[in-house]
PDB file of C-alpha atoms in Angstrom:
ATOM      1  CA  UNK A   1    -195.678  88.628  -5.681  1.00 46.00           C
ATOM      2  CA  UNK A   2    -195.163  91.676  -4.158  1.00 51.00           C
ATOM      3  CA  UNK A   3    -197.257  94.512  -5.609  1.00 55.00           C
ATOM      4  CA  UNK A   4    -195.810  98.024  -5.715  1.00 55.00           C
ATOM      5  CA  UNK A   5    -197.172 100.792  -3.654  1.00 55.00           C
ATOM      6  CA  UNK A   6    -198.205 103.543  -6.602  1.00 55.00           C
ATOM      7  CA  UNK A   7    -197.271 106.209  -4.774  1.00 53.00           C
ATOM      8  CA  UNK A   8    -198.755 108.509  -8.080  1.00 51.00           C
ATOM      9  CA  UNK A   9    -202.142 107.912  -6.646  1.00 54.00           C
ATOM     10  CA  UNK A  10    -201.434 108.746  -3.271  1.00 59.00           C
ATOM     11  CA  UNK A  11    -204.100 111.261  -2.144  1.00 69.00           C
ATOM     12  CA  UNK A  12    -201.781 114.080   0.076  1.00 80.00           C
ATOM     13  CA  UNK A  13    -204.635 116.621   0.740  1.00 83.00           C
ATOM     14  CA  UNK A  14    -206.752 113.929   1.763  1.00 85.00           C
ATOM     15  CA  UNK A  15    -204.407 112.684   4.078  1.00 86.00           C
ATOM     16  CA  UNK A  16    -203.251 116.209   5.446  1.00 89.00           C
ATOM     17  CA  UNK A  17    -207.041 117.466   5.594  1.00 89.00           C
ATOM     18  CA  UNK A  18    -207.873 114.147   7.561  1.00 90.00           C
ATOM     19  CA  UNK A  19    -204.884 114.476   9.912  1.00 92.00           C
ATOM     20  CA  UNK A  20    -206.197 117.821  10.856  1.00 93.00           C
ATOM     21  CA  UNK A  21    -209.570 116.308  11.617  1.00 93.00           C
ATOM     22  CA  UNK A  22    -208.279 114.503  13.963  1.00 92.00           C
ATOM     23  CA  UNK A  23    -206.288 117.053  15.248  1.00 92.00           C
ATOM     24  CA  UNK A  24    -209.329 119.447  15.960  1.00 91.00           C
ATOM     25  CA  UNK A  25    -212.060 116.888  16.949  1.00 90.00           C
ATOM     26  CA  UNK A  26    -208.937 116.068  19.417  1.00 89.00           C
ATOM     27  CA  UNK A  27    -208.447 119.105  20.775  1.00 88.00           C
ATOM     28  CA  UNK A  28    -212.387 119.848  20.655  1.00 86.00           C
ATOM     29  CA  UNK A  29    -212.498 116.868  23.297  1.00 84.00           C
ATOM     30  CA  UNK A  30    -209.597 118.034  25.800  1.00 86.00           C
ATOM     31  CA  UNK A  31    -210.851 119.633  28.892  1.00 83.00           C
ATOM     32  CA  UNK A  32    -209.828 122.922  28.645  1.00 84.00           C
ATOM     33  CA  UNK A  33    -211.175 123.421  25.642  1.00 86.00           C
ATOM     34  CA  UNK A  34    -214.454 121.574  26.079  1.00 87.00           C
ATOM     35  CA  UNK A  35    -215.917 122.926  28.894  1.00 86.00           C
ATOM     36  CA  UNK A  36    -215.574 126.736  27.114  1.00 87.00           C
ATOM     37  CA  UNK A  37    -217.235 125.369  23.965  1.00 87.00           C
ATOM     38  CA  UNK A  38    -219.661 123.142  24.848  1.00 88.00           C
ATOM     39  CA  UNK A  39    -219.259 122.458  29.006  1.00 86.00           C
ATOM     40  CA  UNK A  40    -223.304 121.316  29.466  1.00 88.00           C
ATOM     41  CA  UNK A  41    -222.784 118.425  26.949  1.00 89.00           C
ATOM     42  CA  UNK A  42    -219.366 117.782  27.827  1.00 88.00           C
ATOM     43  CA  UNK A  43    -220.430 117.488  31.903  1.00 88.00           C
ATOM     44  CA  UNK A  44    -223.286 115.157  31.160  1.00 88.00           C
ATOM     45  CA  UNK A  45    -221.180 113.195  29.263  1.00 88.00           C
ATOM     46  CA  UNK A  46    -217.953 112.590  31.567  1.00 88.00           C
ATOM     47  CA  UNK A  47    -220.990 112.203  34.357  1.00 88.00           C
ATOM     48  CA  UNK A  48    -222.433 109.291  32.246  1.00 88.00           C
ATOM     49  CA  UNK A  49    -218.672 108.067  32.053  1.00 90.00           C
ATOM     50  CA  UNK A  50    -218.433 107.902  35.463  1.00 90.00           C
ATOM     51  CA  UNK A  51    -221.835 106.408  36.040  1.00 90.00           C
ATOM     52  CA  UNK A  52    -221.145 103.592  33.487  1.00 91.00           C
ATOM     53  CA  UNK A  53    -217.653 102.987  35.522  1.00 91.00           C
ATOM     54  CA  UNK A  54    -219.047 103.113  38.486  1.00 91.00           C
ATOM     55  CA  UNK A  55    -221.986 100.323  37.279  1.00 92.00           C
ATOM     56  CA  UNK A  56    -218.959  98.053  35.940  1.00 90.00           C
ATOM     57  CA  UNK A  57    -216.962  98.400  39.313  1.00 90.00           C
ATOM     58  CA  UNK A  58    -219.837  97.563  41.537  1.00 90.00           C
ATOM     59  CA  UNK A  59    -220.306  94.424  38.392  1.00 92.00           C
ATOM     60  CA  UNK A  60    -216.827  93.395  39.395  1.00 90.00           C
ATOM     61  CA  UNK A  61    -217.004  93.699  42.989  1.00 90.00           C
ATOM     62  CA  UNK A  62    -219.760  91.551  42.748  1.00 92.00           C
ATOM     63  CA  UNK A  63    -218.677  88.993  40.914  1.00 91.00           C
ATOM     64  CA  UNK A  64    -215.161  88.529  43.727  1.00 88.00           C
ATOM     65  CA  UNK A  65    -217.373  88.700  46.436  1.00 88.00           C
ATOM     66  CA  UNK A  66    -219.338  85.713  44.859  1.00 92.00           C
ATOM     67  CA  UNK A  67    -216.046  84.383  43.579  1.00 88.00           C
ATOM     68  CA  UNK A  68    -214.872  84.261  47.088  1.00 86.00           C
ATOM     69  CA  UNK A  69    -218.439  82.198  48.420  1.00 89.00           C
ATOM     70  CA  UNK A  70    -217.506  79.952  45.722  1.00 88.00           C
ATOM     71  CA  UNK A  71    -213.917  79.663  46.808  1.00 83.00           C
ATOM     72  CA  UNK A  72    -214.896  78.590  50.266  1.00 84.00           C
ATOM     73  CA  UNK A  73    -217.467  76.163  49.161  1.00 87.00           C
ATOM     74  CA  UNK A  74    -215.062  74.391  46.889  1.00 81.00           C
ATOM     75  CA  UNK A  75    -212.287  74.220  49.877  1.00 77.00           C
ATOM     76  CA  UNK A  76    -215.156  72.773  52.199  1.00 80.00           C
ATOM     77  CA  UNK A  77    -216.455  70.502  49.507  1.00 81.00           C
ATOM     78  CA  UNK A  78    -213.605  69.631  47.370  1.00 75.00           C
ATOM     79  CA  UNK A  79    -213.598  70.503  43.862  1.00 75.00           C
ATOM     80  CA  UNK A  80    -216.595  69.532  41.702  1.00 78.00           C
ATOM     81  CA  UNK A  81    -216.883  66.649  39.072  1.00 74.00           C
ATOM     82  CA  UNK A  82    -218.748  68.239  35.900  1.00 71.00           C
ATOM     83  CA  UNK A  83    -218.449  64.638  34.051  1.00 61.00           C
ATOM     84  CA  UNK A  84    -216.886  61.324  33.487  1.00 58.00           C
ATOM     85  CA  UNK A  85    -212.569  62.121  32.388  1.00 55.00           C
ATOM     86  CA  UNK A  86    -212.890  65.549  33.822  1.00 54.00           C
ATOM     87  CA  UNK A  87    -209.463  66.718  34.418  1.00 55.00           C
ATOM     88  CA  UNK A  88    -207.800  68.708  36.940  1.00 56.00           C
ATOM     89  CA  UNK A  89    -205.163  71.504  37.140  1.00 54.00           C
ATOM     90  CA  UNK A  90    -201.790  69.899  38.031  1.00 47.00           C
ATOM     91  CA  UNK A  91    -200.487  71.589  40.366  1.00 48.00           C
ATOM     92  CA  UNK A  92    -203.029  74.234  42.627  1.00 52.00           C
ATOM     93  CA  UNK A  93    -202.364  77.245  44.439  1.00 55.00           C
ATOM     94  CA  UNK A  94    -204.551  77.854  46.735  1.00 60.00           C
ATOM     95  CA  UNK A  95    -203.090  80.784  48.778  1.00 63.00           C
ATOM     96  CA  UNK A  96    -202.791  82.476  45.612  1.00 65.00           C
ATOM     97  CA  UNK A  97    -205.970  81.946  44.411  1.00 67.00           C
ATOM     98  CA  UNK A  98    -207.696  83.658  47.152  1.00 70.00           C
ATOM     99  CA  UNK A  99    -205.136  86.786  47.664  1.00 71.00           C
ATOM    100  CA  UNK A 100    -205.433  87.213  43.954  1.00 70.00           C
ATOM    101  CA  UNK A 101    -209.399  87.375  43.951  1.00 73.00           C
ATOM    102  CA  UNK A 102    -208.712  89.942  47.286  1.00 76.00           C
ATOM    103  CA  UNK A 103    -206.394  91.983  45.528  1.00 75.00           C
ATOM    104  CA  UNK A 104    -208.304  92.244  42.688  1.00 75.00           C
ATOM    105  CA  UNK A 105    -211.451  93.457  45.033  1.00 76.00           C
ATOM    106  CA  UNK A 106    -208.697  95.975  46.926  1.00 79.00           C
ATOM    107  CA  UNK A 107    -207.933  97.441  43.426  1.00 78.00           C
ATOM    108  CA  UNK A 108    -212.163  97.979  42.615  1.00 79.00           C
ATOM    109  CA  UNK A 109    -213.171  99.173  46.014  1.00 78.00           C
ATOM    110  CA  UNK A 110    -209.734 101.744  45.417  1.00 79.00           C
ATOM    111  CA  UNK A 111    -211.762 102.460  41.876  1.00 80.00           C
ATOM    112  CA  UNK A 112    -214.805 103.453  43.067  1.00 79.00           C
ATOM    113  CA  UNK A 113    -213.917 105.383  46.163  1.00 81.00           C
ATOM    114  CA  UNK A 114    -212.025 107.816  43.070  1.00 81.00           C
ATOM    115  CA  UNK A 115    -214.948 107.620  40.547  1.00 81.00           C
ATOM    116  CA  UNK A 116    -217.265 108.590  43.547  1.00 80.00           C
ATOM    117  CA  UNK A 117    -214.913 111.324  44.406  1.00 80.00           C
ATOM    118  CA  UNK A 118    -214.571 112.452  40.775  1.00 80.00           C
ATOM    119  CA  UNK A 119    -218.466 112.741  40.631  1.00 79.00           C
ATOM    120  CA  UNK A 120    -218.998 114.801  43.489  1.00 81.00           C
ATOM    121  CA  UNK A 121    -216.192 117.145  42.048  1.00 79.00           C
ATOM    122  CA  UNK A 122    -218.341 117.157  38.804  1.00 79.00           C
ATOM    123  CA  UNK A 123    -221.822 117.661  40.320  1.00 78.00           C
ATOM    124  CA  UNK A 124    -220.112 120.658  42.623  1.00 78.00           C
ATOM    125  CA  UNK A 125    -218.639 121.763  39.158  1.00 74.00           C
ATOM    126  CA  UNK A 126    -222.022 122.030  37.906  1.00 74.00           C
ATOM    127  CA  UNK A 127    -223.612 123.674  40.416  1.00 75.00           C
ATOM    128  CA  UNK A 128    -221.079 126.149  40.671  1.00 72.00           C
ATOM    129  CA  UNK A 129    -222.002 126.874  36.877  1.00 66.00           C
ATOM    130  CA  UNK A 130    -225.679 127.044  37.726  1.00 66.00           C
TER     131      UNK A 130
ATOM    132  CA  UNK B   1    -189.554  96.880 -15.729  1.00 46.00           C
ATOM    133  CA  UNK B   2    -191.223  93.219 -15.829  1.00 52.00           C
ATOM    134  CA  UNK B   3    -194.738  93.003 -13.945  1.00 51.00           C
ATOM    135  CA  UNK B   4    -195.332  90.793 -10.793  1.00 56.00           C
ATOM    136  CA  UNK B   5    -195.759  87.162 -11.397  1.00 57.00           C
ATOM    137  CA  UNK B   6    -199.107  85.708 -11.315  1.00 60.00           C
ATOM    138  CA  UNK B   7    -198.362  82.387 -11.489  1.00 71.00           C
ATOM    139  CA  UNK B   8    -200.084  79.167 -13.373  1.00 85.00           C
ATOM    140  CA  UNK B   9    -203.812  79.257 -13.275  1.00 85.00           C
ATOM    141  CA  UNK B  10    -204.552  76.231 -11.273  1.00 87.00           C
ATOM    142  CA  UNK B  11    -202.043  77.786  -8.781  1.00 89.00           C
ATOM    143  CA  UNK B  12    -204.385  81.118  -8.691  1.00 89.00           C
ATOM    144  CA  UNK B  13    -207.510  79.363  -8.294  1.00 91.00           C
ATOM    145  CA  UNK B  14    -206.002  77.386  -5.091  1.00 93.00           C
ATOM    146  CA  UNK B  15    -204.518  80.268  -3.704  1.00 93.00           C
ATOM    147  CA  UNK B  16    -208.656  82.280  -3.898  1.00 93.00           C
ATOM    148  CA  UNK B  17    -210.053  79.572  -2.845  1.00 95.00           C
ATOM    149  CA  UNK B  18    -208.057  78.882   0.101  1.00 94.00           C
ATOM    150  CA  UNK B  19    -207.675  82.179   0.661  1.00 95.00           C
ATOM    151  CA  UNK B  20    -211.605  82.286   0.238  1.00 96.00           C
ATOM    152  CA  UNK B  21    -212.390  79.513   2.745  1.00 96.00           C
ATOM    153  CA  UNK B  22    -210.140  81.552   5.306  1.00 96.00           C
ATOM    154  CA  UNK B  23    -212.006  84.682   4.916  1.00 96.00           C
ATOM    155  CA  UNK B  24    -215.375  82.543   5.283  1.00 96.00           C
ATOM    156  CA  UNK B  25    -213.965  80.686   8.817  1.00 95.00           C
ATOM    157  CA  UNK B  26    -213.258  84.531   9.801  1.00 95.00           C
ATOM    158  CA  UNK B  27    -216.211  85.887   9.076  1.00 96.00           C
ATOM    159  CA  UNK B  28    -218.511  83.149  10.531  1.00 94.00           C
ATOM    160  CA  UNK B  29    -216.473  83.280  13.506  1.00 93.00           C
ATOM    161  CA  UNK B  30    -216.854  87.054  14.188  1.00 94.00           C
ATOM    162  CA  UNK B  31    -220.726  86.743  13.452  1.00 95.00           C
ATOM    163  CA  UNK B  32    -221.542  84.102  15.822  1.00 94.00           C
ATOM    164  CA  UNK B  33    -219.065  85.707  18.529  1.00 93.00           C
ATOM    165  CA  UNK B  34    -220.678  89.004  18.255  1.00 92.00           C
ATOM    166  CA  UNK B  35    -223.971  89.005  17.014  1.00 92.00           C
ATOM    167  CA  UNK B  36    -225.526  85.634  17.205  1.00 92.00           C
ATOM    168  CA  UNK B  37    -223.884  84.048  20.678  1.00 94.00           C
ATOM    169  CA  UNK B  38    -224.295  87.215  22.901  1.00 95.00           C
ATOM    170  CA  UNK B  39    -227.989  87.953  21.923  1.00 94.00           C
ATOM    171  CA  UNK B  40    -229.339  84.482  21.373  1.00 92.00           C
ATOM    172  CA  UNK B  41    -232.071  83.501  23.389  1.00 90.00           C
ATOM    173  CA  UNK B  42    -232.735  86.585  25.341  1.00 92.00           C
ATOM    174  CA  UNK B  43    -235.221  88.015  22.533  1.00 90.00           C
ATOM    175  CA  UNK B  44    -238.519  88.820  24.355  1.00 89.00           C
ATOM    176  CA  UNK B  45    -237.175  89.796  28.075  1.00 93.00           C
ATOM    177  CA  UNK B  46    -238.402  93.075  28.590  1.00 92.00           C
ATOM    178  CA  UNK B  47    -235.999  95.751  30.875  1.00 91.00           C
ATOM    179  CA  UNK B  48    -237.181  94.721  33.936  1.00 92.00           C
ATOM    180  CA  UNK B  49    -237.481  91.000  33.509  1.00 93.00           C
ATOM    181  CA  UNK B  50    -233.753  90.595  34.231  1.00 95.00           C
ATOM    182  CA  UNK B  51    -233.979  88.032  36.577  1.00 95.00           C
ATOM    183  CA  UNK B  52    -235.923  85.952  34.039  1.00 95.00           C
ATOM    184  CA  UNK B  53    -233.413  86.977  31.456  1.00 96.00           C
ATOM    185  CA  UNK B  54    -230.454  86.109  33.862  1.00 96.00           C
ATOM    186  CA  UNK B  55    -232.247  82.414  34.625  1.00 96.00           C
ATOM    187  CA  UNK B  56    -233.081  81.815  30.623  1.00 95.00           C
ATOM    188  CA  UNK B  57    -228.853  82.959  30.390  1.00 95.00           C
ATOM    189  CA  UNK B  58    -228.157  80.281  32.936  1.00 95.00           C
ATOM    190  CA  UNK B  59    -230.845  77.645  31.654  1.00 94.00           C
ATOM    191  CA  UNK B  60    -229.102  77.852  27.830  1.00 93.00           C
ATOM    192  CA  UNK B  61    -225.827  77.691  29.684  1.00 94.00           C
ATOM    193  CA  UNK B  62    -226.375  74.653  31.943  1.00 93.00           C
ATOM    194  CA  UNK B  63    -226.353  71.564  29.565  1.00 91.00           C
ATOM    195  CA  UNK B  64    -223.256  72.792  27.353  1.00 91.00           C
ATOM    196  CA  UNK B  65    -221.109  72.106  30.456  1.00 89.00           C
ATOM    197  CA  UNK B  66    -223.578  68.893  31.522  1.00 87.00           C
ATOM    198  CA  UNK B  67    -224.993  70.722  34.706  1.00 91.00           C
ATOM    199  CA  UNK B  68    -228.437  71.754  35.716  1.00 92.00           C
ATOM    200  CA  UNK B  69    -229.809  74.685  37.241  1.00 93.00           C
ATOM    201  CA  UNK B  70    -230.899  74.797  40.422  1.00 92.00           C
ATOM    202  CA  UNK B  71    -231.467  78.134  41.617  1.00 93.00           C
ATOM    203  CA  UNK B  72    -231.372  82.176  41.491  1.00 95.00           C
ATOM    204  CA  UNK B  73    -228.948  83.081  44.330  1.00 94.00           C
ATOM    205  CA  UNK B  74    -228.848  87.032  43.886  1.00 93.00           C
ATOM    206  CA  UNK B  75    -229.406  89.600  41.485  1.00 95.00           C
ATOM    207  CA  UNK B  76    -228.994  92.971  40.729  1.00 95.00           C
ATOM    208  CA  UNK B  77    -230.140  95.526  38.341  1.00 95.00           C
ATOM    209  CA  UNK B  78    -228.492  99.033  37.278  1.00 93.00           C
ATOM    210  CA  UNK B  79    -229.518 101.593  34.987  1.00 92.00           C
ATOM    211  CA  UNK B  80    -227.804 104.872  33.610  1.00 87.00           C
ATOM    212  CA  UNK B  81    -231.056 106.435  33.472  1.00 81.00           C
ATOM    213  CA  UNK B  82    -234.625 106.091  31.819  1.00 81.00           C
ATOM    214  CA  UNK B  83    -235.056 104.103  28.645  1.00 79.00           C
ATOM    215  CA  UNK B  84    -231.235 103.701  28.759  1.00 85.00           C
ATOM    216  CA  UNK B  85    -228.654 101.258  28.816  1.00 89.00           C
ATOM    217  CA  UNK B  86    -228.829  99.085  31.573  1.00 94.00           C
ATOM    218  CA  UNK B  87    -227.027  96.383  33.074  1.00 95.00           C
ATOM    219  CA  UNK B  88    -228.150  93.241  35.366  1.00 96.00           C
ATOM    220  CA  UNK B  89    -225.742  90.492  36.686  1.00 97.00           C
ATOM    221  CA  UNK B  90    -225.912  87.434  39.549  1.00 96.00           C
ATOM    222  CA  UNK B  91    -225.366  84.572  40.474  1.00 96.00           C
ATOM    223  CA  UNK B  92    -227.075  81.061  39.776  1.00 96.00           C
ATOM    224  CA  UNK B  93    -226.635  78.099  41.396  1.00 95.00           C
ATOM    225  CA  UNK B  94    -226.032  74.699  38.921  1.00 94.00           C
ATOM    226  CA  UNK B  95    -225.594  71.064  39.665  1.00 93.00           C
ATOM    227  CA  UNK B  96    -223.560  68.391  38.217  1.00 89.00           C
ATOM    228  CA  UNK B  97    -224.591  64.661  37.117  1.00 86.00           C
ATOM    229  CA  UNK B  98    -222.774  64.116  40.634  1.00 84.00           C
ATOM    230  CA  UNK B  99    -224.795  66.314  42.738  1.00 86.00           C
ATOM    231  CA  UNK B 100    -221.646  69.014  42.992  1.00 87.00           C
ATOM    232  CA  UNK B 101    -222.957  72.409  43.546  1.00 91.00           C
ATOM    233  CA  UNK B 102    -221.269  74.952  41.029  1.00 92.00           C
ATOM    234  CA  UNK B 103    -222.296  78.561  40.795  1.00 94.00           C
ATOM    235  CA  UNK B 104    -222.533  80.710  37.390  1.00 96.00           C
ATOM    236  CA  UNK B 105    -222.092  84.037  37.505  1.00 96.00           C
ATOM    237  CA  UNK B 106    -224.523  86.301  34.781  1.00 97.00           C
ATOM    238  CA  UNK B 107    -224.412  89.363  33.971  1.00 97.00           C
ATOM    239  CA  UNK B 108    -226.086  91.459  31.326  1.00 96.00           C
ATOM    240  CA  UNK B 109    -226.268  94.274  29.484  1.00 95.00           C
ATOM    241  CA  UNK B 110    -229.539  96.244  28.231  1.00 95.00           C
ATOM    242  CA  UNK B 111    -229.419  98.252  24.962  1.00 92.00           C
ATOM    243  CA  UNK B 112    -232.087 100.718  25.247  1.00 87.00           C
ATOM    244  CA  UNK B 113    -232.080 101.539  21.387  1.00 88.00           C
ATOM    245  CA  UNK B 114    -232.087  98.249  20.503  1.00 89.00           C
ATOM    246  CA  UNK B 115    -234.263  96.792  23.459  1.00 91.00           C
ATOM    247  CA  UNK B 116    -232.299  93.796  23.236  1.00 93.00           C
ATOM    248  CA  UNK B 117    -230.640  92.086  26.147  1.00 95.00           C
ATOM    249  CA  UNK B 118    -226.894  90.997  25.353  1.00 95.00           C
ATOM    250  CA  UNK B 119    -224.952  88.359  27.404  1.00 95.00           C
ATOM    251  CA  UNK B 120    -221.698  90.414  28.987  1.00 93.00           C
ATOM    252  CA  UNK B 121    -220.254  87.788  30.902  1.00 94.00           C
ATOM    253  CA  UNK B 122    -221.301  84.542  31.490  1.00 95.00           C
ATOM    254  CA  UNK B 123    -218.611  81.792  33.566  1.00 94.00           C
ATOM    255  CA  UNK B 124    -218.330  79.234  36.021  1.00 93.00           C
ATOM    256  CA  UNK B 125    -217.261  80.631  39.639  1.00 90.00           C
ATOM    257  CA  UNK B 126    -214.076  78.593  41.007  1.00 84.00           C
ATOM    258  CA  UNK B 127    -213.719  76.594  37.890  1.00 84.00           C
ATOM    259  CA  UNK B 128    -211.520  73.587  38.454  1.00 79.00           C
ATOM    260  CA  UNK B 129    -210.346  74.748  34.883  1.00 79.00           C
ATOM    261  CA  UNK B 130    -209.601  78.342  35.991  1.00 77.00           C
ATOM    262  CA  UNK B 131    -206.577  80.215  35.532  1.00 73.00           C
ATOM    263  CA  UNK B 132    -207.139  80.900  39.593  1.00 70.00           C
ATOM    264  CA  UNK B 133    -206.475  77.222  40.464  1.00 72.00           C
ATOM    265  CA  UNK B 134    -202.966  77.082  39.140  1.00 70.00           C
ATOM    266  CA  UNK B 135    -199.709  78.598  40.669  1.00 65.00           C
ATOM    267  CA  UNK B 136    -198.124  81.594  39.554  1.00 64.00           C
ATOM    268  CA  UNK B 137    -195.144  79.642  38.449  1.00 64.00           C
ATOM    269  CA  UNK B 138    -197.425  77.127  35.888  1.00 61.00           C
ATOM    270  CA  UNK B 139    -198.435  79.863  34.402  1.00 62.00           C
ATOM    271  CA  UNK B 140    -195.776  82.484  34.775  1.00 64.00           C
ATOM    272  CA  UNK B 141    -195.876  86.117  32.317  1.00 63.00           C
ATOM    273  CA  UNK B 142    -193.771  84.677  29.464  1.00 67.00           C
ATOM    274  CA  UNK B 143    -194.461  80.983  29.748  1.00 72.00           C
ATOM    275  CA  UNK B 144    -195.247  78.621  26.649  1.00 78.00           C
ATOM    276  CA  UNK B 145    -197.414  77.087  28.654  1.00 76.00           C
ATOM    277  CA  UNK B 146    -199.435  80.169  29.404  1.00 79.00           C
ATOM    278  CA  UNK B 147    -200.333  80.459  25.189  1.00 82.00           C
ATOM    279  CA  UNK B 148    -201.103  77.392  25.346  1.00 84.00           C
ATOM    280  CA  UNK B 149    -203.238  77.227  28.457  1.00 82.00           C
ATOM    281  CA  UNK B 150    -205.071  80.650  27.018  1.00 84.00           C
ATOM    282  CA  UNK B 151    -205.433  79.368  23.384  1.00 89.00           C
ATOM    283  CA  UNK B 152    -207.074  76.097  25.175  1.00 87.00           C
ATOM    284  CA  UNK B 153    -209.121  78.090  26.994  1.00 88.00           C
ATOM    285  CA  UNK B 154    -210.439  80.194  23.848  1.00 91.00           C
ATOM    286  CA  UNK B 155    -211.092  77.683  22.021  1.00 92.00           C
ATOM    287  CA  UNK B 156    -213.070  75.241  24.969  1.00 90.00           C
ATOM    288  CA  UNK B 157    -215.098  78.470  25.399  1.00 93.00           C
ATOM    289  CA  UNK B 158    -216.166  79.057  21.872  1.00 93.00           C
ATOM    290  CA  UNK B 159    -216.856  75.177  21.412  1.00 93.00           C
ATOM    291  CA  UNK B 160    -219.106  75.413  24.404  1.00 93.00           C
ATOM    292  CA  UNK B 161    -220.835  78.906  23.096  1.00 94.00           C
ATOM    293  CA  UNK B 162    -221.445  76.247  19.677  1.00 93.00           C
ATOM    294  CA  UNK B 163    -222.484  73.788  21.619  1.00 91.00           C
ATOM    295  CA  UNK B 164    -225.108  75.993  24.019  1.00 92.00           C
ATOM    296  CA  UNK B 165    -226.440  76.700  21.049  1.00 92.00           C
ATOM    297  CA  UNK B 166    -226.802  73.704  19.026  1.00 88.00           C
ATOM    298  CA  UNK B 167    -228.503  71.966  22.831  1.00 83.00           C
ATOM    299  CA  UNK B 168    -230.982  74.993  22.728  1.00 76.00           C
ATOM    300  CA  UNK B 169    -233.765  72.686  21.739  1.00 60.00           C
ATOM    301  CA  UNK B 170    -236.435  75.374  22.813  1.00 52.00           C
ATOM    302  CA  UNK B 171    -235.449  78.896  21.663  1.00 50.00           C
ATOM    303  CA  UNK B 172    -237.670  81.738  22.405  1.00 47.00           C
TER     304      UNK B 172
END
């Protein structure tokens, strides 16, 4: 019960004129173009970006540095019974476990050095507008 | 040209109504997940009562998974600016029937149009259940048993989100 596609009703110009929207709102957004047409707005905005990054990325860190204190409690305590017919991984991997969680904290700290470099090159960009 | 088959009545009406039921399963799903789960119980916490907000988080959280809380271990708040969006996470320390310590990480996010605090992550740290526990090779890129393990996962999750909320005897 496959219905036909009525391509009679097809609306081109809408299509085409909604293509282009995209297309100029697009453009409007790159860089280059941005920071000739509107570069205030368009600063503060890619300087919120970063903030909000930055804010997630200290989240994470966080979180694998607590990860980690909960890693070594569990591997001085054992791991913890939540109720009766709890069950358990089969097979564990310890070593992993904790290079993962330290890899993972590598790649953030790596994160936020750049986001912290990329807002200093914004704020000097400012200034330099000022 | 002959038109597309419709088929017997009786065939129609099961195909809507199943077809219905779907689309109601969907739709209940994606407004508990989104708008009822993440805000629930976090109505009156003002922008700086995050640590209250973070303890009520971990409170509602605790008997879904059979544990009790215990205690506020850190905190930390962050704001992009003034009446903005703002976020607050840390981590709370539970314990089980057992006397097992387990810690809960929280964190939060602030909508400063909606003055509304919104639960952004809320887990178990070194889960016995967690991906983290198992060797690369159980769960290799690729493997069945991956799916399976992540569909399990999904759907333990959202039974527990169901079941935080139907144990929430004393909403705020």
């Amino acid at each position: 019960m496959i219905r036909r596609l009525k391509t009679d009703s097809f609306k081109k110009p809408a299509l085409v004129g909604g293509l282009l929207l995209v297309f100029v709102l697009g453009l409007a957004n790159f860089p280059d173009f941005a920071l000739r047409l509107y570069p205030d707005s368009f600063l503060d905005g890619q300087l919120r970006r970063i903030r909000r990054n930055t804010i997630r990325i200290q989240g994470r860190l966080d979180c694998a540095e607590a990860t980690l204190s909960a890693l070594d409690h569990v591997r001085e305590n054992g791991l913890p019974h939540f109720h009766e017919g709890f069950s358990y991984p089969s097979e564990t991997g310890e070593k992993q476990t904790t290079r993962r969680v330290k890899a993972q904290q590598t790649a953030d700290y790596a994160e936020l050095t750049e986001l912290d470099y990329l807002r200093q090159r914004l704020g000097r960009l400012r200034k330099n507008d000022e | 040209m002959n038109g597309p088959s419709k088929g017997t009545p009786l065939r129609r009406l099961v195909i809507r109504v199943f077809a219905g039921a779907i689309l109601c399963v969907l739709s209940a799903y994606a407004l508990f997940t989104f708008l009822i789960y993440p805000f629930y119980g976090l109505r009156g916490f003002d922008r700086e009562q995050y640590e209250a907000a973070i303890m009520k988080a971990a409170k509602d959280f605790a008997p879904s998974e059979s544990l009790a809380v215990s205690s506020l271990i850190r905190s930390r708040f962050e704001a992009l600016g003034e009446n903005e969006d703002a976020y607050a996470w840390g981590s709370v320390s539970l314990l089980s029937p057992r006397g097992d310590r387990v810690y809960l990480w929280v964190s939060l996010k602030w909508y400063g149009s909606w003055h509304r605090w919104r639960r952004d992550s809320i887990f178990i740290m070194a889960d016995p259940r967690d991906r983290l526990f198992y060797a690369e090779s159980v769960l290799a890129l690729g493997s069945f048993k991956k799916t399976i393990y992540a569909i399990q996962n999904y759907r333990r999750e959202t039974l527990r989100q169901v079941r935080e909320v139907l144990l929430d005897r004393n909403p705020s």
